[in-house]
Short mmCIF file of C-alpha atoms and ligand atoms in Angstrom, two decimals:
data_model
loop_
_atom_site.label_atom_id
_atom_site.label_comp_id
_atom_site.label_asym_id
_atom_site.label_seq_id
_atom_site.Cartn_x
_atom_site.Cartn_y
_atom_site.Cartn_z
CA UNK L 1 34.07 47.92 -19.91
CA UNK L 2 30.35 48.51 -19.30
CA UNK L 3 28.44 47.09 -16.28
CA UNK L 4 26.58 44.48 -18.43
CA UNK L 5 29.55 42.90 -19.87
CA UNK L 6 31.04 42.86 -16.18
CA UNK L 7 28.22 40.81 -15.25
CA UNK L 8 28.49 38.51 -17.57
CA UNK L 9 31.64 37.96 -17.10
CA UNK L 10 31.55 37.10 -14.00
CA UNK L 11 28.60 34.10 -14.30
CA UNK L 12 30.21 31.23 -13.80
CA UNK L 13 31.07 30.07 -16.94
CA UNK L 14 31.79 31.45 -20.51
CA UNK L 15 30.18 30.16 -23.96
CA UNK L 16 30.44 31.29 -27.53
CA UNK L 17 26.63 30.51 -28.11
CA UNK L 18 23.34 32.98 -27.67
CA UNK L 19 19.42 31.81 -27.74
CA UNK L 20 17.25 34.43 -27.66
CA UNK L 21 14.05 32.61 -26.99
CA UNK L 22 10.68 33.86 -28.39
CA UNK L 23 7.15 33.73 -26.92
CA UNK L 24 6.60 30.70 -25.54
CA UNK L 25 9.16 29.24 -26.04
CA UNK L 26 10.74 29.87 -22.21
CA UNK L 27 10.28 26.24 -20.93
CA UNK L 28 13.11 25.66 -23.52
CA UNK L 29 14.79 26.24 -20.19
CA UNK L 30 13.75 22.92 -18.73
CA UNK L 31 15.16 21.04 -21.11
CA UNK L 32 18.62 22.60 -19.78
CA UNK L 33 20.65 22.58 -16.85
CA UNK L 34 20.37 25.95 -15.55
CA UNK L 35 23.91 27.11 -14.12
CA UNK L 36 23.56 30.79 -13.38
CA UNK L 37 21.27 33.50 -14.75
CA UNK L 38 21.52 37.29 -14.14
CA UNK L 39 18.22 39.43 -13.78
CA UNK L 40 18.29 42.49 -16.55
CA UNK L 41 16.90 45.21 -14.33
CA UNK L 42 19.62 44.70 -11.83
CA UNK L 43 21.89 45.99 -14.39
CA UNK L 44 20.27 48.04 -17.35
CA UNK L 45 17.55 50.15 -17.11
CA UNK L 46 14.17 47.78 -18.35
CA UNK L 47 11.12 47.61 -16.72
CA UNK L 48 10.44 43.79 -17.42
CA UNK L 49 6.57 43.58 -18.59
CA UNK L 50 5.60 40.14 -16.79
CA UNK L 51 1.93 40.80 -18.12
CA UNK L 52 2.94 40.00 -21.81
CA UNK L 53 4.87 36.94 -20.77
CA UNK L 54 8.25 38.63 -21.08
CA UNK L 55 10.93 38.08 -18.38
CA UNK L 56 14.13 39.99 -19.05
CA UNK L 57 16.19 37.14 -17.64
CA UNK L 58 20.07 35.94 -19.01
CA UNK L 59 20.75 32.71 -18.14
CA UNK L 60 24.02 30.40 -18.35
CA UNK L 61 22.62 27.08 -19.14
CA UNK L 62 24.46 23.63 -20.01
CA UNK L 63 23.21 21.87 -22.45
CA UNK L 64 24.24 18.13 -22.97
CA UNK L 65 28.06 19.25 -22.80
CA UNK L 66 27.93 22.43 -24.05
CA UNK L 67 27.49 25.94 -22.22
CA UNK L 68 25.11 28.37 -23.74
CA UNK L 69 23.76 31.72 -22.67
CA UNK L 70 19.58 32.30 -22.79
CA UNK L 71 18.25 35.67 -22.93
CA UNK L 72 14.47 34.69 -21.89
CA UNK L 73 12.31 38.09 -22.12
CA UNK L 74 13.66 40.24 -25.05
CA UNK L 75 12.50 43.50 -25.54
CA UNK L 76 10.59 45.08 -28.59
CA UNK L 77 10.13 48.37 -30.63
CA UNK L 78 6.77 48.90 -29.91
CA UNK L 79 7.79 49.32 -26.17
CA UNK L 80 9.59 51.96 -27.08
CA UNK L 81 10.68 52.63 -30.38
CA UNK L 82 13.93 54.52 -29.38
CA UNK L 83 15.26 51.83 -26.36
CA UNK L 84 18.54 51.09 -26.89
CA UNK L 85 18.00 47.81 -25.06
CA UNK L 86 18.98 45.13 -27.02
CA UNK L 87 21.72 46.57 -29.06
CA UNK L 88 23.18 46.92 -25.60
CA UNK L 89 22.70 43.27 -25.00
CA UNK L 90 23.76 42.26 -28.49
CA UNK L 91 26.75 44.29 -28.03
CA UNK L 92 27.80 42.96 -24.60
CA UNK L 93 28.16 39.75 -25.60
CA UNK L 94 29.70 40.50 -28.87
CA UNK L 95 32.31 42.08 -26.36
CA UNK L 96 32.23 38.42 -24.02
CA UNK L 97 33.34 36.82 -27.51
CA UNK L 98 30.46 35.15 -28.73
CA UNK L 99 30.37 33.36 -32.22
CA UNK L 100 26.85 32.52 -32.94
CA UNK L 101 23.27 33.87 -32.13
CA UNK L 102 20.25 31.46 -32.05
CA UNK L 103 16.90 34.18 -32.64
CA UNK L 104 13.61 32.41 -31.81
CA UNK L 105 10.27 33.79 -32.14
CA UNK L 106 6.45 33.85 -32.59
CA UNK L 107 5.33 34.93 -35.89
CA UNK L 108 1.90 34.86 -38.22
CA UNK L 109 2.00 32.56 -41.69
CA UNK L 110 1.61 35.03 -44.52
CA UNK L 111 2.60 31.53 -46.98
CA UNK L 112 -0.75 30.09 -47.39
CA UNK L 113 1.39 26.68 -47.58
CA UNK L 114 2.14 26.83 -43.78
CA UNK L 115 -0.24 25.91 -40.61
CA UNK L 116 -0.20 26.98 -37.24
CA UNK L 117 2.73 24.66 -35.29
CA UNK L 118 5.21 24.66 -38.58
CA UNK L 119 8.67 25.83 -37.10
CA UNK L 120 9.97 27.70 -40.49
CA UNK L 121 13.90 28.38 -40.61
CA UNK L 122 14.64 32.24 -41.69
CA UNK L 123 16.48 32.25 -45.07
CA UNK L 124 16.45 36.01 -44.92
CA UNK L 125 14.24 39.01 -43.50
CA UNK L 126 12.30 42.08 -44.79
CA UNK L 127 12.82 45.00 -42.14
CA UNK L 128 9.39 46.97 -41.75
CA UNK L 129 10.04 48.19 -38.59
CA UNK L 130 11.18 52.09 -39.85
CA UNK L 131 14.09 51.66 -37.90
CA UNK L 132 17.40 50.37 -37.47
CA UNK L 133 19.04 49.13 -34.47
CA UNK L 134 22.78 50.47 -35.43
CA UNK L 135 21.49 54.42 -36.22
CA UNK L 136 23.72 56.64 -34.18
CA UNK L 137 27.39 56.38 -32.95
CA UNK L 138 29.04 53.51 -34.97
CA UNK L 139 31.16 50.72 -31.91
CA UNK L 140 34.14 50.46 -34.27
CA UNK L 141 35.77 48.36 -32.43
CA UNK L 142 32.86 46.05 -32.98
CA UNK L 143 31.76 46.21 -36.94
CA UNK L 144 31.77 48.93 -39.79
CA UNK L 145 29.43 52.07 -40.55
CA UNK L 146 28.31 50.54 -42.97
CA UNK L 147 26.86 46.57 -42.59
CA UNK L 148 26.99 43.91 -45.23
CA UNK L 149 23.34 41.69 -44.57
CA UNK L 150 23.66 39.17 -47.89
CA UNK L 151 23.60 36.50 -45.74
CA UNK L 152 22.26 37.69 -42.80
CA UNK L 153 21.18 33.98 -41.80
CA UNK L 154 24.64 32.09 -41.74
CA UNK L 155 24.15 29.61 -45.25
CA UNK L 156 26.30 27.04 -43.40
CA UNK L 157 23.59 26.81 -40.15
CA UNK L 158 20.40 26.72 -42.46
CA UNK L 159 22.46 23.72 -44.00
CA UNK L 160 22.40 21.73 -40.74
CA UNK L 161 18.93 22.38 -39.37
CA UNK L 162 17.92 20.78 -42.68
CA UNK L 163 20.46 17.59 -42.30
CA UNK L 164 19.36 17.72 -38.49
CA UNK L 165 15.42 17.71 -39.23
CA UNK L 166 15.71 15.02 -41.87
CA UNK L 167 17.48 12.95 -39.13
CA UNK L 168 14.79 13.55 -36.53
CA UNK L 169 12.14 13.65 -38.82
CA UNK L 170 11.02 17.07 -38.28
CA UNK L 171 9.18 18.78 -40.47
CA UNK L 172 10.46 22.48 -41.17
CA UNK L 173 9.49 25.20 -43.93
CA UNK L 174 11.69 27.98 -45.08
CA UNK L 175 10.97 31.63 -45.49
CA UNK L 176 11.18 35.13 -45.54
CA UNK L 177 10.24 36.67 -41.84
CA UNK L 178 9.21 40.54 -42.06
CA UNK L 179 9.09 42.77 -38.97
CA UNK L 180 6.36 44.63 -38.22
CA UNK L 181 6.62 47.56 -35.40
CA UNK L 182 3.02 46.83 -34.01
CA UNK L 183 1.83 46.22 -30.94
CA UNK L 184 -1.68 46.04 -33.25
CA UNK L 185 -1.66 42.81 -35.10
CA UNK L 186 -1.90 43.65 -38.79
CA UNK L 187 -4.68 44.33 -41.36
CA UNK L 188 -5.89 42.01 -43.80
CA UNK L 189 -4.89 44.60 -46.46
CA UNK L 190 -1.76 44.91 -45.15
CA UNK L 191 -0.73 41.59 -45.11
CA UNK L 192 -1.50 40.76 -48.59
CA UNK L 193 0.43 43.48 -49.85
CA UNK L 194 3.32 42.29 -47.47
CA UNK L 195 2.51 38.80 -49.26
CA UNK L 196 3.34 40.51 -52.40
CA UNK L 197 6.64 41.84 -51.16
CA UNK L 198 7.92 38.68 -50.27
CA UNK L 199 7.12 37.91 -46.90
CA UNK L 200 6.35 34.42 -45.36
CA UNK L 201 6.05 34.59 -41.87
CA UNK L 202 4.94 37.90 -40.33
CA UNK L 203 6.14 39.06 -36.52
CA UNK L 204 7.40 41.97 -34.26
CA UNK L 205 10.90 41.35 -33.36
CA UNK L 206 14.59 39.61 -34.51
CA UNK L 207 15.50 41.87 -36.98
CA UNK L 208 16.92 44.13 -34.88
CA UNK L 209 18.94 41.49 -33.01
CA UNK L 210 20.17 40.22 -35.92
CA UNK L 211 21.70 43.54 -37.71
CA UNK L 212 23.42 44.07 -33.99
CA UNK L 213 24.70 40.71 -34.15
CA UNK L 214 25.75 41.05 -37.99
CA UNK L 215 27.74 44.52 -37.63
CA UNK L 216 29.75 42.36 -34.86
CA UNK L 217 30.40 39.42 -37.62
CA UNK L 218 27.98 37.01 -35.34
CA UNK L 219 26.50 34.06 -37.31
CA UNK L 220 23.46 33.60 -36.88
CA UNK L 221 20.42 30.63 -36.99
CA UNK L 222 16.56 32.23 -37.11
CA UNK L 223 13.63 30.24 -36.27
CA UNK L 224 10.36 31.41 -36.49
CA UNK L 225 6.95 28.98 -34.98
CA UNK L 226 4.41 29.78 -37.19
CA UNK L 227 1.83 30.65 -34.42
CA UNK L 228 -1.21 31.62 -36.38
CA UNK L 229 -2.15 32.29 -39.99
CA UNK L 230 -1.75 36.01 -40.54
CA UNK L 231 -4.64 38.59 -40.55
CA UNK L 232 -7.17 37.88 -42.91
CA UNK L 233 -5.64 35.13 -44.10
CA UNK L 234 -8.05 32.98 -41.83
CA UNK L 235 -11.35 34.39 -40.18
CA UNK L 236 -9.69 33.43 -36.26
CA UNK L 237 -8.92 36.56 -34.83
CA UNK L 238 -5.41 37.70 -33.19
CA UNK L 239 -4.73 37.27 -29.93
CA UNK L 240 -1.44 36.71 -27.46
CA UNK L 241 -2.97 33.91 -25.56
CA UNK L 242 -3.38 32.09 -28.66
CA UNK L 243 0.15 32.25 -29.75
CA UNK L 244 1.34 31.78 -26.70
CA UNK L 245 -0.41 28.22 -26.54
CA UNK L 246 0.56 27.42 -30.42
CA UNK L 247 4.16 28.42 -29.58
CA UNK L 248 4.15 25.94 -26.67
CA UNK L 249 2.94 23.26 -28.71
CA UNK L 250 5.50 23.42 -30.39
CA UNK L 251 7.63 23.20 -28.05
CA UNK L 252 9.14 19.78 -28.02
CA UNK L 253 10.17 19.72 -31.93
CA UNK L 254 11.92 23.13 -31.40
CA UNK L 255 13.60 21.79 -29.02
CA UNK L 256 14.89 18.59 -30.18
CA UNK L 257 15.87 20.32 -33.23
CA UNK L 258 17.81 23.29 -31.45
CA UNK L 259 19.71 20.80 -28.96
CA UNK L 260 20.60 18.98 -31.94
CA UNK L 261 21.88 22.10 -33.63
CA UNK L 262 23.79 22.89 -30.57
CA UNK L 263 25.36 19.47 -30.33
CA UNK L 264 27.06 20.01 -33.58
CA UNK L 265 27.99 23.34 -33.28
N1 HPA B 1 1.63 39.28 -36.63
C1 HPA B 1 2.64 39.89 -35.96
N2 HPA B 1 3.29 39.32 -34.96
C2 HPA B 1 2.94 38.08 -34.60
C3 HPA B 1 1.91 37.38 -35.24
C4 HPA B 1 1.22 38.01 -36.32
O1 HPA B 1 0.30 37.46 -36.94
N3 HPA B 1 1.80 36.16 -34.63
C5 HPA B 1 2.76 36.13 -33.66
N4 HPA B 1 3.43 37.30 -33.64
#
């Protein structure tokens, strides 16, 4: 057994549930009890980049009744393009047994319909990146070679976001989220002819959490807070700050809507 899955075995409690929370989005955490956590770089190899408002922090939270695991501070291609990171971290908790992966994160609205603040639900993604998390050795004992994604975003758990956000009254959109390597934001060119491949909401990570969670047959729930309109798409220009402060307001729908989802779970 590898050193991560030791040490998360030994917090002090075990759950079947994952959040990965996006930019943001890490004061989720206060509306939890926090129970244990486990600092990354005390057990992998990642230099945690505090300056971009990642942490690199797995926590073991309770939420109303129910024990989930946070991973606050995820890593991203454009780090470094080859890091192994978060397969690792996928994988160690598809070892611990879990059933279900909740992927949150920041992304640009490439559907003119959508506004800054809209929380879409992913109904299925568009992998830009050039890469794929799984290329290399195959964990057998974890999934096949070869993947199935037709429903990479579990039908079932799309089903009861929308039954949960018509009983809170929270608006959501649907979409398509495409991954872009970056760290540069975009073109304007680009992004309409992503627009014409299908893509709703633009952004740089998830995808590759979510084929690592697939190979190991873990269902997953994607939602993406529409942070900005995408490049060109309106004359504001990019910056992290500014979805950082979108994300947050946002905030307090995502997370009625998530400990909803996690009550009925
Ligand atoms: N593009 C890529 N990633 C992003 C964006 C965007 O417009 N907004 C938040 N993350």
């Amino acid at each position: 057994m590898n050193k991560l899955v030791e040490k998360l075995n030994q917090l002090k409690e075990k759950s079947e549930i994952l959040i990965i929370l996006g930019s943001g989005l890490n004061e989720f955490l206060k509306a939890t009890e926090i129970i244990d956590s486990l600092a990354l770089e005390k057990v992998l190899d990642v230099k945690t980049d505090k300056s971009i408002g990642h942490v690199g922090i797995i926590y073991l939270v309770k939420v109303k009744d129910k024990y989930v695991y946070i991973l606050s501070g995820r890593k991203h291609y454009y780090e470094n393009p080859s890091d192994k990171t978060m397969r690792s971290i996928i994988q160690a908790f598809a070892y611990l047994g879990i059933k279900t992966l909740i992927v949150s994160n920041a992304a640009g609205g490439m559907n003119e319909s959508f506004k800054p603040g809209d929380i879409m639900i992913i109904d299925d993604h568009i992998n830009m990146l050039g890469r794929n998390p799984l290329v290399g050795d195959n964990n057998n004992d974890l999934g096949p070679r070869f993947v199935d994604m037709s429903e990479a975003y579990d039908k079932n758990y799309r089903n009861l976001i929308d039954q949960i956000s018509k009983d809170l009254a929270i608006d959501i959109k649907h979409g398509i989220y495409m991954s872009y390597l970056g760290p540069s934001y975009e073109t304007p060119a680009e992004i309409k002819a992503f627009r014409m491949l299908g893509g709703d909401a633009i952004g740089m990570s998830t995808v590759p959490e979510v084929i690592v969670a697939r190979h190991a047959s873990i269902k997953v729930l994607g939602i993406s807070i529409i942070t900005n309109m995408a490049s060109g798409i309106s004359k504001e220009k990019l910056s992290h700050e500014d979805v950082l402060k979108t994300s947050q307001k946002s905030l307090s729908r995502f997370s009625s809507l998530l400990t909803s989802f996690l009550k009925h779970i």
